[in-house]
Amino acid sequence: MSWRASAAILSGFLLLSGCAALVGGDGPRASEEERRAYAAAVSQQADDPGAAERAFTEFLARFPSSVLADDASKRLGQIALDQGDEDLALRRFHQTLSNYPDSDSVDAVRIAIARLEHGRGNALAAAAMIKQARLSRLNVVEQREAFRLMLDVSDDPARKLRWLSRLRRAERDEDAVALVDVEIDTLIQKMEAIDLFRGAEQIGRQIPAGRALLQAADLSLDQGEIDRARRAIKLASKLPLDDLYQARLITVSERLRLRDEGLSFDAALPRIEDLADLGGADTAGAEGTLGVVLPLSGPFAHFGEESLRGVLLAAGIFGADDGTGPPDTRRVRVMIRDSAADPEQAARAVRELADLEVSAIIGPLLKEECEAAAAVAESESVPLLALTASEAVSAGRPHVFRVRTQPREEVALLVDYAVRELGAQRFAVLYPRDTYGRGLRRMFWEAVEEQGGRIVGVASYDPNAVDFAEPIRRLVGFVLLTSEEKQALEEREALERRARRLPAEEAAALRLVGQAMTGPNGELLPPVVDFDVLFIPESHEKVVLIAPQLAFHGAEQTRLMGTSGWHHSDLVKIAREHVEGAIFTTHFPVSSELLFVRSFTDGYRRAYSQEPDVFAAQAYDATNLVLLQLTGFSFGDDDVRERVRTGILAVRAHPGVTGVLRMQPDGNARKRPFLLRVERGRIVAVE
């Protein structure tokens, strides 16, 4: 850090700690003459530091015992720092400590000295000064600076983690907390298990103790230290964890269970193009009875009905056979029950179907009803393929499987493509401040760190926002501009607001005027876009609003990336050239030319005279996973359910229409979704 940057940081928090005696409080008050002299000196500090220096020196000579004397002494050090004279600043700060040891601002001065010493490479002197500072006497801004300094001077990873934890608690801005989270996760990834345990012990029940213990558990399992992993999991389970780390707790717990049973998780999935020549799932000759539990009434009936169509198509019940191919040899019965999205009704339906000797059950959809259904399915030893994203549903239940694509899988694919195919190294995130946005932000960061990339920008916005100028400005560095440039930007933004109310052609012309505007020096207003990829975890409805505003603020050359919520024809119809080159995932590429996808889409159109959606597609995949296990034996076999269960567990690279699927030993499907790109105004397949 340069001396100018250090001076700016220190000046800010030193100013905050110097006004108590001036404005009043419970302690001694300055006289009217002292207040006038002090205020006169302060008023000159910004515009004429030389005059301010003389005024503060005169003040100390006239009022050496004033309650404002310590602040005047401190400001002399600050003036020296602002002018780049670190030696003089240090001398003056030390004089403040020596002359006013009982001052209420000496702790802020100690932190200022420590920062200067650290910047000069004197780590021991900095550490010694920090130890003397009483953190409880600092305000929040000063505490943040102190925690950052303690983090910088420490060479013990466990103590670094402790200071990061305290820094996180001291931050008030969500984006600042997110950046600290990146530091925390980066540090945790580099720590040894023993240091992770020490760090968690120092932190107590605060964040990120649970994260540290989960990482210690994973490391211990990698190293074969089973007892140590068991202890870490036990400790982590008693700590507060958000949804993302609750899911990780479930995963590492399953790793431990599978390790105890001599099993392991599998390697990477094949790419889509590796399976491009495969047709649909060959379920000819399948025999058996399938149970289906879906919300067919109530507010979620539409999704249940779409899912049911996928099941019936896979089972050959409705019109999949167009009469041009070989006869359908499947002998599959389907028994359907309505869950009405009610957990109790879903549980009753599963119990009823289990009594009717179904081979397996497809569904339900929603998290709560899936949990209730899974509990009964496990007790009845009947395989159940839940169509939910909740990984917890299969935890500790050998007969329960989850087949829906996870957001984590989408993010991992995007980052892998960005790094390997695009050569991207610097990433930014623009996300909504809701559960989905925060979760995707964190997943994206983790994926970037794992691939060796860097997060260099982050900004968030209200989920109901339609104007994204402020977060975009933070992303592209407008906070670094002068006041005159900022005024010019405000004028440009006024043009943008006008443009939104005009017809398309007039709006485009007005935006060109705005983009050509110059600052006070006659040069174009320059955004500072220092990232290769901008990730926006949003729906297409919001992306079509965000993308033009990115272009307006000079970020049009940045590669945009997003998740499956982007996949809609309106993305290119409305955002047009502003999303050209964008890359995003999809759970189901309805227009794909892959043989196994076309087999499904063509059959669905013949059967139902409409386009399939992702709910039909994932139910179709789940049904085929069961039917593949029901080929080659008859209704009379006693071990049908066990054969289905073990067969699904053995699936390694199923070419599903919702992505390549591999079943993990814990019952959670790993899937490789599809990648799409906007190319010449059209959405096309990447793979």
XYZ file of C-alpha atoms in Angstrom:
687
model
C 0.000 0.000 0.000
C 1.333 3.492 -0.927
C 1.842 6.212 1.677
C -1.032 8.152 0.087
C -3.400 5.214 0.550
C -2.187 4.698 4.115
C -2.625 8.383 4.816
C -6.173 8.352 3.501
C -7.131 5.381 5.669
C -5.526 6.730 8.806
C -6.821 10.263 8.315
C -10.354 8.983 8.094
C -10.465 7.125 11.354
C -8.288 9.627 13.239
C -10.770 12.353 12.364
C -13.602 10.250 13.740
C -11.986 9.972 17.152
C -11.163 13.646 17.719
C -14.361 15.554 18.405
C -15.702 14.360 21.771
C -14.372 17.235 23.873
C -15.453 19.745 21.246
C -19.120 18.708 21.099
C -19.558 17.757 24.718
C -20.130 14.610 26.753
C -19.773 13.586 30.367
C -16.102 14.644 30.705
C -14.431 18.084 30.962
C -15.499 20.710 28.444
C -13.286 23.069 26.461
C -13.664 26.798 27.068
C -15.268 28.997 24.443
C -11.853 30.495 23.550
C -10.327 27.024 23.186
C -13.183 25.823 20.981
C -12.896 28.840 18.670
C -9.122 28.447 18.299
C -9.396 24.709 17.708
C -12.234 25.080 15.176
C -10.267 27.736 13.281
C -7.313 25.360 12.967
C -9.522 22.466 11.838
C -11.209 24.616 9.186
C -7.844 25.165 7.466
C -6.653 21.550 7.514
C -8.132 20.428 4.192
C -7.308 23.470 2.050
C -4.160 24.838 3.703
C -2.379 22.166 5.781
C 0.589 24.497 6.367
C -1.641 27.113 7.979
C -3.424 24.390 9.952
C -0.082 23.048 11.193
C 0.887 26.519 12.462
C -2.532 26.994 14.055
C -2.426 23.648 15.919
C 1.141 24.331 17.077
C 0.043 27.742 18.397
C -2.983 26.133 20.047
C -0.768 23.688 21.970
C 1.485 26.545 23.070
C -1.463 28.605 24.350
C -3.577 25.778 25.798
C -1.230 22.907 26.759
C -3.715 21.601 29.367
C -6.858 21.890 27.245
C -9.078 18.844 26.825
C -8.567 19.449 23.093
C -4.762 19.393 23.330
C -4.504 15.651 22.649
C -6.637 16.042 19.520
C -4.532 18.969 18.333
C -1.370 16.930 18.874
C -2.862 13.997 16.978
C -3.877 16.247 14.077
C -0.300 17.471 13.739
C 0.711 13.867 13.155
C -2.132 13.476 10.693
C -1.027 16.562 8.737
C 2.496 15.171 8.453
C 1.054 11.872 7.251
C -1.136 13.603 4.665
C 1.956 15.364 3.320
C 3.893 12.106 3.003
C 6.356 12.669 5.855
C 6.028 9.336 7.674
C 9.028 9.972 9.958
C 7.549 13.236 11.233
C 4.105 11.623 11.539
C 5.541 8.821 13.685
C 7.368 11.299 15.939
C 4.251 13.377 16.433
C 2.047 10.326 17.109
C 4.548 9.100 19.700
C 4.554 12.582 21.269
C 0.770 12.313 21.572
C 1.105 8.991 23.394
C 3.809 10.384 25.671
C 2.133 13.699 26.485
C -1.467 12.476 26.756
C -1.361 8.833 27.960
C -4.891 9.020 29.400
C -6.489 10.537 26.315
C -9.580 8.863 24.907
C -7.956 8.837 21.461
C -4.589 7.209 22.253
C -5.843 3.794 21.127
C -6.637 5.142 17.671
C -3.171 6.719 17.625
C -1.608 3.365 18.556
C -3.343 1.744 15.586
C -2.096 4.567 13.347
C 1.482 3.990 14.533
C 1.134 0.238 14.038
C -0.131 0.715 10.480
C 2.786 3.000 9.656
C 5.323 0.599 11.168
C 3.813 -2.319 9.299
C 3.916 -0.370 6.043
C 7.617 0.283 6.648
C 8.287 -3.423 7.176
C 8.623 -3.231 10.972
C 6.287 -6.104 11.815
C 7.555 -6.542 15.382
C 7.105 -2.861 16.211
C 3.631 -2.934 14.676
C 2.636 -6.033 16.658
C 3.946 -4.534 19.906
C 1.935 -1.354 19.391
C -1.235 -3.284 18.515
C -1.052 -5.220 21.774
C -1.255 -1.954 23.707
C -4.414 -0.806 21.930
C -7.711 -1.274 23.786
C -10.090 -2.346 21.037
C -13.195 -1.782 23.133
C -12.438 1.964 23.159
C -12.416 2.202 19.361
C -15.470 2.982 17.290
C -16.646 0.527 14.613
C -14.629 2.119 11.799
C -11.485 2.146 13.947
C -12.100 -1.458 14.982
C -12.312 -2.562 11.370
C -8.980 -0.892 10.672
C -7.498 -2.512 13.783
C -8.734 -5.985 12.854
C -7.372 -5.580 9.331
C -4.010 -4.539 10.715
C -3.895 -7.441 13.172
C -4.716 -9.775 10.311
C -1.869 -8.353 8.244
C 0.801 -8.579 10.950
C -0.091 -12.088 12.149
C 1.764 -15.076 10.724
C -0.395 -17.662 12.529
C -3.235 -18.905 10.256
C -5.496 -19.689 13.222
C -5.135 -16.124 14.545
C -5.652 -14.757 11.034
C -8.933 -16.656 10.912
C -9.905 -15.190 14.281
C -9.253 -11.624 13.108
C -11.140 -12.237 9.875
C -14.067 -13.442 11.963
C -14.011 -10.251 14.032
C -13.590 -8.109 10.922
C -16.623 -9.811 9.381
C -18.739 -9.029 12.444
C -17.600 -5.393 12.370
C -18.604 -4.867 8.727
C -22.026 -3.337 8.152
C -22.222 -3.370 4.361
C -23.302 -6.660 2.788
C -20.852 -6.380 -0.099
C -18.008 -5.759 2.354
C -19.058 -8.854 4.316
C -19.058 -10.821 1.077
C -15.493 -9.746 0.314
C -14.386 -10.795 3.798
C -16.086 -14.144 3.173
C -13.887 -14.595 0.121
C -10.802 -13.966 2.253
C -12.078 -16.410 4.857
C -12.748 -19.153 2.333
C -9.390 -18.590 0.630
C -7.541 -18.823 3.951
C -9.486 -21.903 5.050
C -8.629 -23.694 1.815
C -4.919 -23.212 2.566
C -4.969 -24.245 6.233
C -3.974 -27.579 7.737
C -6.513 -29.531 9.772
C -4.776 -28.834 13.099
C -4.826 -25.072 12.419
C -8.487 -25.245 11.409
C -9.314 -26.838 14.761
C -7.311 -24.130 16.583
C -8.981 -21.369 14.622
C -12.457 -22.738 15.300
C -11.664 -22.973 19.009
C -10.533 -19.323 19.109
C -13.635 -18.150 17.229
C -16.144 -20.041 19.372
C -19.680 -20.108 17.989
C -19.133 -17.239 15.558
C -18.773 -17.469 11.788
C -16.625 -19.064 10.308
C -15.955 -21.694 12.989
C -18.362 -24.126 11.334
C -16.764 -23.645 7.909
C -13.316 -24.287 9.370
C -14.458 -27.521 11.002
C -16.131 -28.753 7.803
C -12.895 -28.131 5.903
C -11.005 -29.955 8.666
C -13.392 -32.890 8.267
C -12.846 -33.040 4.502
C -9.064 -32.823 4.909
C -9.111 -35.508 7.576
C -11.094 -37.846 5.334
C -8.654 -37.194 2.482
C -5.794 -38.117 4.821
C -7.501 -41.192 6.267
C -7.859 -39.604 9.732
C -11.341 -40.965 10.336
C -11.596 -40.245 14.067
C -10.437 -36.669 13.523
C -13.025 -36.227 10.763
C -15.717 -37.619 13.034
C -14.786 -35.122 15.758
C -14.825 -32.190 13.318
C -18.267 -33.169 12.008
C -19.634 -33.525 15.530
C -18.366 -30.067 16.506
C -19.593 -28.439 13.277
C -23.077 -29.913 13.694
C -23.481 -27.938 16.943
C -22.672 -24.578 15.338
C -24.942 -22.209 13.388
C -24.587 -22.856 9.632
C -26.406 -21.244 6.721
C -28.093 -23.374 4.037
C -24.962 -23.716 1.917
C -22.874 -25.058 4.776
C -25.732 -27.183 6.082
C -25.603 -28.887 2.685
C -21.848 -29.288 3.027
C -22.324 -30.780 6.491
C -24.654 -33.350 4.960
C -22.166 -34.105 2.186
C -19.155 -34.557 4.452
C -21.252 -36.641 6.850
C -22.165 -38.889 3.935
C -18.489 -39.073 2.958
C -17.740 -40.332 6.446
C -20.553 -42.880 6.332
C -19.490 -44.125 2.916
C -15.869 -44.315 4.051
C -16.996 -46.475 6.954
C -18.727 -48.728 4.409
C -15.719 -48.845 2.087
C -17.290 -46.695 -0.660
C -16.161 -43.425 -2.264
C -17.362 -40.542 -4.434
C -16.657 -40.591 -8.174
C -14.529 -38.512 -10.535
C -15.524 -35.936 -13.137
C -18.462 -36.406 -15.481
C -17.965 -36.783 -19.241
C -18.666 -33.816 -21.478
C -21.899 -33.533 -23.447
C -20.140 -33.963 -26.801
C -18.679 -37.265 -25.627
C -22.230 -38.658 -25.596
C -23.539 -36.790 -28.638
C -24.079 -39.895 -30.773
C -26.164 -41.720 -28.193
C -29.905 -42.076 -28.681
C -32.492 -42.072 -25.934
C -32.512 -44.504 -23.028
C -33.123 -48.056 -24.259
C -35.878 -49.296 -21.969
C -37.294 -51.903 -24.351
C -38.638 -54.896 -22.474
C -38.997 -53.085 -19.159
C -41.594 -54.643 -16.852
C -42.868 -53.333 -13.567
C -45.205 -51.046 -11.678
C -44.256 -47.449 -11.015
C -45.749 -45.245 -8.342
C -46.058 -41.504 -8.904
C -46.632 -38.921 -6.158
C -46.997 -35.360 -7.466
C -48.928 -32.160 -6.612
C -51.791 -32.533 -9.108
C -54.111 -30.110 -7.310
C -53.538 -26.818 -5.563
C -51.171 -23.959 -6.460
C -48.426 -26.242 -7.808
C -50.682 -28.424 -9.960
C -49.229 -27.100 -13.229
C -45.731 -28.300 -12.295
C -47.101 -31.628 -11.131
C -49.011 -32.123 -14.373
C -45.953 -31.327 -16.491
C -43.919 -33.807 -14.452
C -46.609 -36.465 -14.865
C -46.519 -36.044 -18.645
C -42.797 -36.770 -18.556
C -43.361 -39.929 -16.508
C -46.107 -41.206 -18.796
C -44.054 -40.525 -21.919
C -41.069 -42.456 -20.553
C -43.329 -45.341 -19.539
C -44.894 -45.515 -23.014
C -48.398 -44.819 -21.722
C -49.200 -41.893 -24.043
C -48.421 -41.717 -27.741
C -44.645 -42.037 -27.748
C -44.876 -44.733 -30.423
C -45.590 -43.137 -33.814
C -45.867 -46.514 -35.546
C -42.733 -46.051 -37.645
C -40.337 -47.990 -35.410
C -40.316 -51.411 -33.781
C -43.277 -52.247 -31.533
C -43.137 -51.054 -27.935
C -42.247 -54.043 -25.741
C -42.519 -52.228 -22.413
C -45.043 -53.617 -19.934
C -45.199 -50.833 -17.390
C -48.100 -49.896 -15.131
C -48.231 -46.452 -13.536
C -50.145 -45.818 -10.304
C -50.695 -42.100 -9.667
C -51.406 -40.300 -6.405
C -51.984 -36.578 -5.768
C -49.869 -35.087 -2.971
C -51.557 -31.664 -3.233
C -48.141 -30.290 -2.127
C -49.039 -31.413 1.403
C -46.372 -33.359 3.355
C -48.887 -35.517 5.233
C -50.771 -36.405 2.064
C -47.495 -37.198 0.301
C -46.479 -39.526 3.138
C -49.854 -41.334 3.010
C -49.564 -41.717 -0.755
C -46.114 -43.306 -0.492
C -47.297 -45.734 2.184
C -50.285 -46.719 0.061
C -48.156 -47.281 -3.039
C -45.613 -49.278 -1.063
C -48.412 -51.607 0.043
C -49.384 -52.044 -3.610
C -45.920 -53.462 -4.384
C -44.718 -50.755 -6.765
C -41.122 -51.215 -7.937
C -40.223 -47.569 -7.286
C -41.837 -44.168 -6.768
C -41.246 -40.984 -8.781
C -41.732 -37.688 -6.910
C -42.707 -35.547 -5.147
C -41.511 -32.046 -6.110
C -41.403 -29.686 -3.136
C -38.868 -29.833 -0.328
C -41.287 -30.396 2.572
C -43.384 -33.036 0.838
C -40.230 -34.773 -0.412
C -38.889 -34.991 3.133
C -42.115 -36.554 4.417
C -42.341 -38.951 1.472
C -38.688 -39.960 1.803
C -39.076 -40.890 5.458
C -41.910 -43.298 4.630
C -40.172 -44.691 1.532
C -37.110 -45.544 3.602
C -39.177 -47.230 6.291
C -40.937 -49.292 3.585
C -37.676 -50.045 1.694
C -39.099 -48.782 -1.596
C -36.854 -46.737 -3.940
C -38.023 -43.129 -4.254
C -36.637 -40.665 -6.816
C -37.360 -37.178 -5.449
C -37.590 -34.307 -7.932
C -36.216 -31.717 -5.504
C -32.976 -29.740 -5.263
C -32.615 -30.431 -1.529
C -29.587 -32.655 -0.953
C -30.755 -33.424 2.567
C -33.625 -35.603 1.365
C -31.381 -38.617 0.687
C -29.112 -38.218 3.721
C -28.948 -41.493 5.632
C -31.628 -43.050 3.400
C -30.228 -45.750 1.083
C -33.563 -46.091 -0.759
C -33.993 -42.376 -1.524
C -32.451 -40.611 -4.520
C -32.433 -36.986 -5.688
C -32.192 -36.326 -9.433
C -32.626 -32.573 -9.926
C -29.756 -30.357 -11.137
C -28.086 -28.304 -8.397
C -27.123 -24.607 -8.727
C -23.623 -25.598 -7.610
C -23.291 -27.789 -10.722
C -24.324 -24.914 -12.971
C -21.797 -22.570 -11.382
C -18.970 -25.110 -11.547
C -19.588 -25.656 -15.265
C -19.643 -21.917 -16.003
C -16.381 -21.231 -14.175
C -14.672 -24.266 -15.692
C -15.624 -23.094 -19.180
C -14.588 -19.498 -18.468
C -11.146 -20.520 -17.224
C -10.381 -23.378 -19.616
C -11.978 -22.177 -22.837
C -12.018 -18.384 -22.495
C -8.821 -17.955 -20.487
C -10.620 -15.794 -17.926
C -8.838 -15.090 -14.638
C -10.611 -12.052 -13.163
C -14.277 -12.287 -12.237
C -16.973 -10.036 -10.800
C -20.426 -10.752 -9.381
C -23.572 -8.622 -9.550
C -26.310 -10.264 -7.509
C -29.689 -9.653 -5.827
C -29.744 -9.390 -2.043
C -31.922 -12.445 -1.481
C -31.297 -16.044 -0.451
C -30.812 -17.223 -4.026
C -28.458 -14.395 -4.961
C -26.317 -14.737 -1.850
C -26.084 -18.500 -2.238
C -25.042 -18.304 -5.900
C -22.562 -15.526 -5.120
C -20.815 -17.733 -2.596
C -20.867 -20.814 -4.830
C -19.409 -18.808 -7.703
C -16.610 -17.469 -5.519
C -15.718 -20.942 -4.314
C -15.658 -22.259 -7.877
C -13.448 -19.365 -9.036
C -11.009 -19.913 -6.167
C -10.850 -23.648 -6.899
C -9.949 -22.891 -10.526
C -7.217 -20.444 -9.510
C -9.102 -17.319 -10.605
C -9.699 -14.094 -8.671
C -12.820 -12.234 -7.622
C -12.042 -8.557 -8.237
C -15.485 -6.991 -7.960
C -18.791 -7.531 -6.201
C -21.975 -5.488 -5.966
C -25.528 -6.216 -4.910
C -28.947 -4.660 -5.391
C -32.452 -4.852 -3.988
C -34.341 -7.794 -5.577
C -37.168 -5.415 -6.559
C -34.860 -2.878 -8.223
C -35.288 -1.757 -11.834
C -32.476 0.823 -11.783
C -29.044 -0.770 -11.411
C -26.859 2.294 -11.956
C -25.464 2.454 -8.427
C -24.262 -1.179 -8.114
C -22.885 -1.057 -11.652
C -20.992 2.138 -10.808
C -19.421 0.372 -7.840
C -18.414 -2.528 -10.045
C -16.790 -0.493 -12.785
C -14.848 1.799 -10.496
C -16.746 5.079 -10.721
C -16.060 5.567 -7.017
C -12.506 6.452 -8.080
C -13.572 9.457 -10.175
C -13.254 13.134 -9.279
C -16.248 15.203 -8.173
C -16.333 16.946 -11.579
C -16.354 13.598 -13.390
C -19.081 12.341 -11.074
C -21.192 15.404 -11.905
C -20.780 14.646 -15.594
C -21.823 11.073 -14.883
C -24.977 12.264 -13.145
C -25.867 14.208 -16.275
C -25.239 11.093 -18.352
C -27.453 9.032 -16.061
C -30.227 11.603 -16.441
C -30.062 10.915 -20.180
C -30.333 7.192 -19.474
C -33.466 7.742 -17.378
C -35.001 9.777 -20.190
C -34.057 7.084 -22.703
C -36.045 4.464 -20.813
C -39.249 6.434 -21.433
C -38.696 6.842 -25.187
C -39.403 4.552 -28.163
C -36.567 2.163 -29.014
C -34.997 4.175 -31.868
C -35.072 7.488 -29.987
C -33.748 5.794 -26.859
C -30.830 4.293 -28.784
C -29.913 7.696 -30.228
C -30.047 9.327 -26.808
C -27.850 6.601 -25.331
C -25.242 7.269 -28.036
C -25.203 10.915 -26.957
C -24.671 9.845 -23.360
C -21.868 7.474 -24.264
C -20.065 10.278 -26.115
C -20.193 12.700 -23.182
C -16.871 13.911 -21.813
C -15.631 14.958 -18.416
C -14.169 18.331 -17.368
C -10.860 17.573 -19.099
C -12.552 16.888 -22.431
C -11.894 13.141 -22.307
C -14.498 10.400 -22.410
C -15.638 9.347 -18.953
C -13.657 6.175 -18.339
C -15.096 3.235 -16.409
C -12.570 1.003 -14.687
C -13.598 -2.461 -15.914
C -10.892 -4.794 -14.642
C -12.744 -8.122 -14.869
C -13.027 -10.628 -17.708
C -16.370 -12.145 -16.705
C -19.403 -10.737 -14.893
C -21.658 -13.339 -13.266
C -25.295 -12.332 -12.710
C -27.440 -14.946 -10.910
C -30.820 -13.631 -12.031
C -33.904 -14.319 -14.121
C -34.071 -13.257 -17.741
C -36.617 -10.561 -16.785
C -33.971 -8.738 -14.739
C -31.050 -9.456 -17.076
C -32.771 -7.618 -19.942
C -32.839 -4.534 -17.690
C -29.295 -4.908 -16.385
C -27.448 -5.596 -19.653
C -28.237 -2.248 -21.375
C -27.236 -0.365 -18.230
C -23.909 -2.217 -18.192
C -23.285 -1.029 -21.745
C -24.278 2.510 -20.807
C -21.630 2.488 -18.072
C -18.896 1.236 -20.391
C -18.880 -2.461 -19.509
C -20.237 -3.741 -22.811
C -17.069 -5.693 -23.636
C -17.333 -7.850 -20.525
C -18.390 -11.465 -20.982
C -21.700 -12.003 -19.203
C -22.529 -15.317 -17.545
C -25.623 -16.586 -15.796
C -27.580 -19.598 -14.656
C -30.611 -21.366 -16.110
C -32.918 -18.465 -15.244
C -31.514 -16.682 -18.302
C -32.828 -19.318 -20.724
C -35.756 -17.591 -22.408
C -36.351 -16.265 -25.914
C -37.084 -12.795 -24.483
C -33.439 -12.544 -23.423
C -32.316 -11.845 -26.995
C -35.576 -10.273 -28.164
C -35.375 -7.515 -25.549
C -31.700 -7.183 -24.587
C -30.505 -7.775 -28.166
C -26.864 -6.795 -28.740
C -26.318 -6.153 -25.029
C -26.261 -9.907 -24.336
C -24.291 -10.905 -27.420
C -21.687 -13.494 -26.419
C -23.349 -14.198 -23.064
C -23.023 -17.743 -21.757
C -25.476 -19.433 -19.428
C -26.636 -22.855 -18.337
C -29.886 -24.660 -18.905
C -31.426 -27.712 -17.288
C -33.106 -28.655 -20.540
C -32.204 -27.393 -24.057
C -35.510 -27.921 -25.839
C -34.039 -26.977 -29.244
C -30.966 -29.216 -28.932
C -29.981 -31.410 -31.880
C -28.483 -34.097 -29.623
C -30.100 -37.433 -30.479
C -31.137 -38.299 -26.944
C -32.723 -34.872 -26.435
C -34.521 -34.915 -29.793
C -35.891 -38.372 -29.031
C -37.624 -36.883 -25.999
C -38.791 -33.586 -27.512
C -40.165 -35.223 -30.676
C -41.993 -37.864 -28.650
C -43.420 -35.253 -26.284
C -44.733 -33.121 -29.142
C -46.398 -36.139 -30.735
C -47.976 -37.210 -27.468
C -49.175 -33.868 -26.133
C -49.069 -31.400 -29.048
C -47.053 -28.915 -26.998
C -43.484 -28.087 -26.056
C -41.946 -29.891 -23.058
C -40.561 -27.952 -20.108
C -37.876 -28.732 -17.545
C -40.336 -30.366 -15.132
C -41.423 -32.864 -17.765
C -37.793 -33.422 -18.727
C -36.499 -34.185 -15.236
C -39.423 -36.535 -14.522
C -38.718 -38.265 -17.849
C -35.086 -38.778 -16.817
C -36.041 -40.083 -13.377
C -38.502 -42.559 -14.879
C -35.952 -43.828 -17.381
C -33.456 -44.426 -14.566
C -35.979 -46.805 -13.011
C -37.055 -48.427 -16.289
C -33.449 -49.213 -17.184
C -33.335 -51.358 -14.038
C -36.631 -53.086 -14.925
C -35.407 -54.729 -18.121
C -34.634 -58.445 -18.304
C -36.736 -59.838 -15.479
C -40.396 -60.346 -14.658
C -43.002 -59.245 -12.140
C -42.456 -62.433 -10.157
C -38.907 -61.592 -9.058
C -38.712 -61.088 -5.298
C -35.837 -58.625 -5.335
C -37.201 -56.039 -7.784
C -36.893 -53.094 -5.405
C -33.373 -54.014 -4.362
C -32.372 -54.479 -7.990
C -33.753 -51.039 -8.798
C -31.929 -49.497 -5.834
C -28.534 -51.044 -6.581
C -28.916 -50.455 -10.307
C -29.558 -46.735 -9.848
C -26.555 -46.482 -7.531
C -24.421 -47.994 -10.308
C -25.385 -45.335 -12.909
C -22.183 -43.608 -14.062
C -22.905 -41.546 -17.200
C -26.584 -41.556 -18.119
C -27.312 -39.258 -21.099
C -30.334 -37.547 -19.595
C -32.264 -34.832 -21.360
C -31.548 -32.617 -18.323
C -27.808 -33.336 -18.441
C -25.309 -36.139 -18.081
C -26.077 -37.874 -14.792
C -24.039 -39.932 -12.367
C -25.505 -41.242 -9.126
C -23.366 -40.684 -6.071
C -23.188 -43.277 -3.284
C -25.130 -40.884 -1.024
C -28.145 -40.936 -3.363
C -27.565 -37.456 -4.799
C -27.264 -37.289 -8.559
C -24.309 -35.387 -9.956
C -25.266 -33.752 -13.210
C -23.511 -31.879 -15.947
C -26.031 -29.347 -17.283
C -25.950 -27.838 -20.758
C -24.207 -24.617 -21.815
C -25.813 -22.094 -24.150
C -24.444 -18.965 -25.826
C -25.960 -15.927 -27.509
C -24.526 -15.801 -31.016
C -25.685 -13.321 -33.677
C -28.909 -12.738 -31.835
C -29.715 -16.430 -31.395
C -29.388 -18.814 -28.452
C -27.203 -21.732 -29.531
C -25.575 -24.719 -27.856
C -21.962 -24.371 -26.734
C -21.360 -28.115 -26.569
